[in-house]
CSV table of C-alpha atoms in Angstrom, one decimal:
chain,number,residue,atom,x,y,z
A,23,MET,CA,-23.5,-23.3,-32.7
A,24,GLY,CA,-24.9,-24.8,-36.3
A,25,TYR,CA,-27.3,-23.3,-38.1
A,26,ALA,CA,-30.3,-25.0,-40.4
A,27,GLN,CA,-32.7,-24.6,-42.6
A,28,LEU,CA,-35.8,-27.4,-42.9
A,29,VAL,CA,-37.2,-27.2,-46.0
A,30,ILE,CA,-40.5,-28.4,-46.5
A,31,GLY,CA,-44.0,-28.7,-48.3
A,32,PRO,CA,-45.9,-30.3,-50.7
A,33,ALA,CA,-44.5,-32.2,-53.7
A,34,GLY,CA,-43.5,-30.2,-56.4
A,35,SER,CA,-44.0,-27.1,-55.0
A,36,GLY,CA,-40.5,-26.1,-55.5
A,37,LYS,CA,-38.0,-27.1,-52.6
A,38,SER,CA,-35.0,-28.5,-54.7
A,39,THR,CA,-34.6,-25.7,-57.2
A,40,TYR,CA,-34.9,-22.9,-54.4
A,41,CYS,CA,-32.0,-25.3,-52.5
A,42,SER,CA,-30.4,-25.0,-55.9
A,43,SER,CA,-30.8,-21.5,-56.2
A,44,LEU,CA,-30.5,-20.9,-53.2
A,45,PHE,CA,-26.5,-22.2,-53.2
A,46,GLN,CA,-26.0,-20.7,-56.0
A,47,HIS,CA,-27.2,-17.4,-54.9
A,48,CYS,CA,-24.7,-18.0,-52.2
A,49,GLU,CA,-21.9,-19.0,-53.5
A,50,THR,CA,-21.8,-15.9,-55.8
A,51,THR,CA,-22.4,-13.5,-52.5
A,52,GLY,CA,-19.4,-15.6,-51.1
A,53,ARG,CA,-21.4,-17.7,-48.7
A,54,THR,CA,-20.9,-21.0,-47.4
A,55,ILE,CA,-23.5,-23.1,-47.2
A,56,HIS,CA,-24.5,-27.3,-47.3
A,57,ILE,CA,-27.1,-28.6,-48.9
A,58,VAL,CA,-28.3,-32.3,-46.9
A,59,ASN,CA,-30.6,-34.8,-49.3
A,60,LEU,CA,-33.3,-36.5,-46.9
A,61,ASP,CA,-35.1,-37.8,-49.7
A,62,PRO,CA,-34.3,-41.2,-50.6
A,63,ALA,CA,-36.2,-40.9,-53.0
A,64,ALA,CA,-34.1,-38.3,-55.5
A,65,GLU,CA,-31.5,-38.7,-58.6
A,66,ASN,CA,-30.9,-35.7,-59.9
A,67,PHE,CA,-29.1,-32.3,-58.3
A,68,ASP,CA,-28.2,-29.3,-59.4
A,69,TYR,CA,-26.4,-29.0,-56.3
A,70,PRO,CA,-23.0,-30.7,-54.4
A,71,VAL,CA,-25.0,-32.8,-51.7
A,72,ALA,CA,-23.0,-33.2,-49.0
A,73,ILE,CA,-24.9,-35.6,-47.0
A,74,ASP,CA,-27.3,-38.1,-48.5
A,75,ILE,CA,-29.8,-40.2,-47.1
A,76,ARG,CA,-29.7,-42.4,-49.7
A,77,GLU,CA,-25.8,-43.5,-48.2
A,78,LEU,CA,-28.0,-45.2,-45.3
A,79,ILE,CA,-31.1,-45.9,-47.3
A,80,SER,CA,-32.3,-46.8,-50.7
A,81,LEU,CA,-36.0,-46.4,-51.7
A,82,ASP,CA,-35.2,-49.2,-54.6
A,83,ASP,CA,-34.1,-51.0,-51.9
A,84,VAL,CA,-36.8,-51.1,-49.9
A,85,MET,CA,-39.6,-51.4,-52.5
A,86,GLU,CA,-37.5,-54.2,-54.0
A,87,GLU,CA,-37.2,-56.0,-50.5
A,88,TYR,CA,-40.5,-55.9,-48.5
A,89,GLY,CA,-42.5,-55.0,-52.0
A,90,LEU,CA,-44.0,-51.6,-50.7
A,91,GLY,CA,-44.9,-49.1,-53.1
A,92,PRO,CA,-43.3,-45.2,-53.1
A,93,ASN,CA,-45.4,-43.8,-50.3
A,94,GLY,CA,-45.0,-46.8,-48.1
A,95,ALA,CA,-41.3,-47.1,-49.3
A,96,LEU,CA,-40.8,-43.7,-48.1
A,97,MET,CA,-42.1,-43.9,-45.1
A,98,PHE,CA,-39.6,-47.0,-44.4
A,99,CYS,CA,-36.7,-44.6,-45.1
A,100,MET,CA,-38.0,-42.1,-42.8
A,101,GLU,CA,-38.3,-44.3,-39.9
A,102,HIS,CA,-35.0,-46.2,-40.5
A,103,LEU,CA,-33.4,-42.7,-40.2
A,104,GLU,CA,-35.1,-42.3,-37.5
A,105,GLU,CA,-33.6,-45.5,-35.6
A,106,ASN,CA,-30.5,-44.2,-36.6
A,107,LEU,CA,-30.5,-40.3,-35.6
A,108,ASP,CA,-27.8,-41.8,-32.8
A,109,GLU,CA,-25.2,-43.6,-34.9
A,110,TRP,CA,-25.1,-42.8,-38.7
A,111,LEU,CA,-26.5,-38.4,-38.6
A,112,SER,CA,-24.3,-38.0,-35.4
A,113,GLU,CA,-21.4,-39.2,-37.2
A,114,GLU,CA,-22.1,-37.5,-40.6
A,115,LEU,CA,-22.8,-34.1,-38.6
A,116,GLU,CA,-19.2,-34.2,-37.1
A,117,ASN,CA,-17.9,-33.4,-40.2
A,118,TYR,CA,-19.4,-30.3,-39.9
A,119,MET,CA,-18.2,-27.0,-37.5
A,120,GLU,CA,-19.6,-24.7,-35.4
A,121,ASP,CA,-20.8,-22.0,-37.3
A,122,ASP,CA,-21.6,-24.4,-40.1
A,123,TYR,CA,-25.1,-23.9,-42.4
A,124,LEU,CA,-27.3,-26.7,-43.4
A,125,VAL,CA,-30.1,-26.6,-45.6
A,126,PHE,CA,-31.8,-30.3,-45.4
A,127,ASP,CA,-34.3,-30.5,-48.6
A,128,CYS,CA,-36.6,-32.8,-47.6
A,129,PRO,CA,-39.4,-35.3,-48.9
A,130,GLY,CA,-42.8,-33.6,-49.9
A,131,GLN,CA,-44.9,-36.6,-48.5
A,132,ILE,CA,-47.3,-34.4,-46.2
A,133,GLU,CA,-47.5,-36.2,-43.6
A,134,LEU,CA,-44.1,-36.3,-42.5
A,135,PHE,CA,-44.6,-32.8,-41.4
A,136,SER,CA,-48.0,-33.2,-40.5
A,137,HIS,CA,-48.9,-36.1,-37.8
A,138,VAL,CA,-45.3,-38.6,-38.4
A,139,PRO,CA,-43.3,-38.6,-36.2
A,140,ALA,CA,-40.1,-39.0,-37.8
A,141,LEU,CA,-39.7,-35.6,-38.9
A,142,LYS,CA,-40.3,-33.8,-35.8
A,143,ASN,CA,-37.6,-36.6,-33.6
A,144,PHE,CA,-35.0,-35.7,-36.5
A,145,VAL,CA,-35.4,-31.5,-34.9
A,146,GLU,CA,-35.1,-32.2,-31.7
A,147,HIS,CA,-31.9,-34.3,-31.7
A,148,LEU,CA,-30.2,-31.4,-34.5
A,149,GLN,CA,-31.9,-29.1,-31.5
A,150,ARG,CA,-29.8,-31.3,-29.1
A,151,LYS,CA,-26.2,-30.9,-31.4
A,152,ASN,CA,-26.6,-27.3,-30.8
A,153,PHE,CA,-28.4,-26.2,-34.1
A,154,ASN,CA,-30.8,-23.3,-34.6
A,155,VAL,CA,-34.1,-24.4,-36.9
A,156,CYS,CA,-36.0,-23.0,-39.1
A,157,ALA,CA,-39.0,-24.7,-41.2
A,158,VAL,CA,-39.7,-23.4,-44.8
A,159,TYR,CA,-42.3,-24.2,-46.2
A,160,LEU,CA,-42.5,-23.5,-49.4
A,161,LEU,CA,-45.8,-23.7,-51.6
A,162,ASP,CA,-47.0,-23.4,-55.3
A,163,SER,CA,-48.1,-19.7,-55.8
A,164,GLN,CA,-49.9,-20.6,-58.7
A,165,PHE,CA,-51.8,-22.6,-56.2
A,166,ILE,CA,-53.4,-19.7,-54.7
A,167,THR,CA,-55.6,-19.1,-57.2
A,168,ASP,CA,-58.8,-19.0,-55.2
A,169,VAL,CA,-59.4,-18.0,-51.5
A,170,THR,CA,-60.5,-22.0,-50.8
A,171,LYS,CA,-57.0,-22.8,-52.0
A,172,PHE,CA,-55.5,-20.0,-49.8
A,173,ILE,CA,-56.8,-20.9,-47.0
A,174,SER,CA,-56.1,-24.9,-47.4
A,175,GLY,CA,-52.9,-23.8,-48.0
A,176,CYS,CA,-52.9,-21.5,-44.5
A,177,MET,CA,-54.3,-24.9,-42.9
A,178,SER,CA,-51.5,-27.3,-44.2
A,179,SER,CA,-48.8,-24.2,-43.4
A,180,LEU,CA,-50.1,-23.9,-39.6
A,181,SER,CA,-50.3,-28.1,-39.2
A,182,ALA,CA,-46.4,-28.4,-40.1
A,183,MET,CA,-46.0,-25.2,-37.6
A,184,ILE,CA,-47.9,-27.2,-34.5
A,185,GLN,CA,-46.2,-30.3,-35.0
A,186,LEU,CA,-42.4,-28.7,-35.3
A,187,GLU,CA,-42.7,-27.1,-33.4
A,188,LEU,CA,-40.3,-24.6,-35.2
A,189,PRO,CA,-39.6,-20.4,-36.1
A,190,HIS,CA,-41.9,-20.3,-39.2
A,191,VAL,CA,-41.2,-18.7,-42.9
A,192,ASN,CA,-43.8,-19.8,-45.7
A,193,ILE,CA,-43.0,-19.3,-49.1
A,194,LEU,CA,-44.8,-18.8,-52.6
A,195,SER,CA,-42.2,-20.2,-54.8
A,196,LYS,CA,-42.9,-19.7,-58.5
A,197,MET,CA,-43.8,-16.3,-58.6
A,198,ASP,CA,-41.3,-16.1,-61.7
A,199,LEU,CA,-43.8,-18.3,-63.2
A,200,VAL,CA,-47.7,-16.5,-62.5
A,201,THR,CA,-49.0,-14.2,-65.1
A,202,ARG,CA,-51.2,-12.7,-63.4
A,203,LYS,CA,-49.4,-11.7,-59.7
A,204,ARG,CA,-52.4,-9.0,-58.6
A,205,ASP,CA,-54.5,-11.9,-57.3
A,206,ILE,CA,-51.4,-13.3,-55.6
A,207,GLU,CA,-51.3,-9.9,-53.8
A,208,ASP,CA,-54.5,-10.0,-52.6
A,209,TYR,CA,-53.5,-12.8,-50.8
A,210,LEU,CA,-49.8,-11.7,-49.0
A,211,THR,CA,-51.9,-8.7,-47.0
A,212,PRO,CA,-55.3,-10.2,-46.9
A,213,GLU,CA,-58.0,-8.0,-46.2
A,214,PRO,CA,-60.0,-10.5,-43.5
A,215,THR,CA,-63.4,-9.4,-44.2
A,216,THR,CA,-63.1,-9.7,-48.0
A,217,LEU,CA,-62.0,-13.6,-48.0
A,218,LEU,CA,-64.6,-14.4,-45.3
A,219,SER,CA,-66.8,-12.5,-48.1
A,220,GLU,CA,-65.6,-14.8,-50.4
A,221,LEU,CA,-65.5,-18.0,-48.9
A,222,ASN,CA,-69.3,-17.7,-48.0
A,223,GLN,CA,-69.9,-17.2,-51.2
A,224,ARG,CA,-68.2,-20.1,-52.7
A,225,MET,CA,-69.2,-22.3,-49.8
A,226,GLY,CA,-72.8,-23.3,-48.9
A,227,PRO,CA,-74.5,-21.6,-45.9
A,228,GLN,CA,-73.7,-24.7,-43.7
A,229,PHE,CA,-70.1,-23.6,-43.1
A,230,GLN,CA,-70.8,-20.1,-42.7
A,231,LYS,CA,-70.1,-20.5,-38.7
A,232,LEU,CA,-67.0,-22.9,-39.7
A,233,ASN,CA,-65.6,-19.7,-42.8
A,234,LYS,CA,-65.9,-17.3,-40.1
A,235,ALA,CA,-64.0,-19.5,-37.8
A,236,LEU,CA,-61.2,-20.6,-40.2
A,237,ILE,CA,-60.9,-16.9,-41.6
A,238,ASP,CA,-60.2,-15.5,-37.2
A,239,LEU,CA,-57.8,-17.9,-37.0
A,240,VAL,CA,-55.9,-16.7,-39.3
A,241,ASP,CA,-56.4,-13.1,-38.7
A,242,GLU,CA,-56.1,-12.4,-35.6
A,243,TYR,CA,-52.9,-15.0,-34.3
A,244,SER,CA,-51.3,-14.2,-37.0
A,245,MET,CA,-49.8,-17.5,-37.5
A,246,VAL,CA,-49.8,-17.3,-41.3
A,247,SER,CA,-48.4,-15.2,-43.5
A,248,PHE,CA,-46.5,-16.0,-47.3
A,249,VAL,CA,-43.7,-13.9,-48.9
A,250,PRO,CA,-43.5,-14.3,-52.0
A,251,LEU,CA,-40.1,-16.1,-53.6
A,252,ASP,CA,-38.6,-14.9,-57.8
A,253,LEU,CA,-35.7,-17.0,-58.6
A,254,ARG,CA,-34.8,-14.6,-61.5
A,255,LYS,CA,-34.7,-12.2,-58.8
A,256,GLU,CA,-31.1,-12.2,-56.9
A,257,SER,CA,-32.9,-9.4,-54.0
A,258,SER,CA,-36.4,-11.8,-53.6
A,259,ILE,CA,-33.7,-14.4,-52.7
A,260,GLN,CA,-31.8,-12.2,-50.7
A,261,TYR,CA,-34.8,-11.2,-48.8
A,262,VAL,CA,-36.0,-14.3,-48.0
A,263,LEU,CA,-32.7,-15.8,-47.1
A,264,SER,CA,-32.4,-12.5,-44.5
A,265,GLN,CA,-36.1,-13.5,-42.9
A,266,ILE,CA,-34.4,-17.0,-42.2
A,267,ASP,CA,-31.7,-15.7,-40.6
A,268,ASN,CA,-33.3,-13.9,-38.3
A,269,CYS,CA,-35.4,-16.5,-37.3
A,270,ILE,CA,-32.5,-18.8,-36.5
A,271,GLN,CA,-30.4,-15.3,-35.2
A,272,TYR,CA,-27.5,-16.6,-38.1
A,273,GLY,CA,-25.0,-14.0,-37.5
A,274,GLU,CA,-25.7,-12.5,-34.2
A,275,ASP,CA,-22.7,-14.8,-32.2
A,276,ALA,CA,-20.7,-13.4,-34.9
A,277,ASP,CA,-21.0,-10.0,-33.8
A,278,VAL,CA,-20.7,-11.0,-30.1
A,279,LYS,CA,-17.0,-12.5,-30.8
A,280,ILE,CA,-16.0,-10.0,-32.9
A,281,LYS,CA,-16.6,-7.8,-30.4
A,282,ASP,CA,-15.3,-10.1,-27.4
A,283,PHE,CA,-11.6,-10.4,-29.2
A,284,ASP,CA,-11.6,-6.5,-29.8
A,285,GLU,CA,-12.0,-6.4,-25.7
A,286,ASP,CA,-9.5,-9.1,-25.3
A,287,GLU,CA,-7.3,-7.3,-27.9
A,288,ASP,CA,-7.4,-3.8,-26.1
A,289,GLN,CA,-6.2,-5.1,-23.1
A,290,ASP,CA,-3.4,-6.7,-24.5
């Protein structure tokens, strides 16, 4: 069984920086991970690229050949990837052994993980290849400055959770850039009545029923919660990684194999 993180989130949320820092952290701790680039528009990397979608299709080539803009060309590229899952991707995955850990650095177009099926079909292909997959949703912590933006971020994350149907870890990125961390902490363990009161103050009275429904959705089902990530602190990176590992049961099979090996040895 293989393991995989699908790193998603809006453009500019710090996905590639997260992948780079995660690679460096694992390299320091003696753990091996492989970073896969799924962004056909990416140019520079701060980590070794194990698999690169640009070897299959180039954004610039699509824009030039079909006269598409950047967003249209990117959607074309992802649909082309979807059409080549059984050939190109399967061949690339053959280079990785059982128990390998892949981290997929995805594009930031929100439609890819909200309603377009390309990424969902990509995930299902990984699962057929016996990968345990976790979605890692990054949201810029500087975006969470008031209750309306917090609820918006929750709904965006929830949309991705419903579309991809994966274990999900939501991360507040760029915590090292936040000057008033107390403001952010209020949203890590939010009080529903406080959220509703703030939301009603910011929006017109005609939205009060909608506001209550949104707050109830976030609170009662506990579907969305965020883990803060400060890339300056190794302990913060390790905590986030441990949350993800727990979601995909990384390491549990290794314990079983060690136990089985010891039992066989005792019988000899």
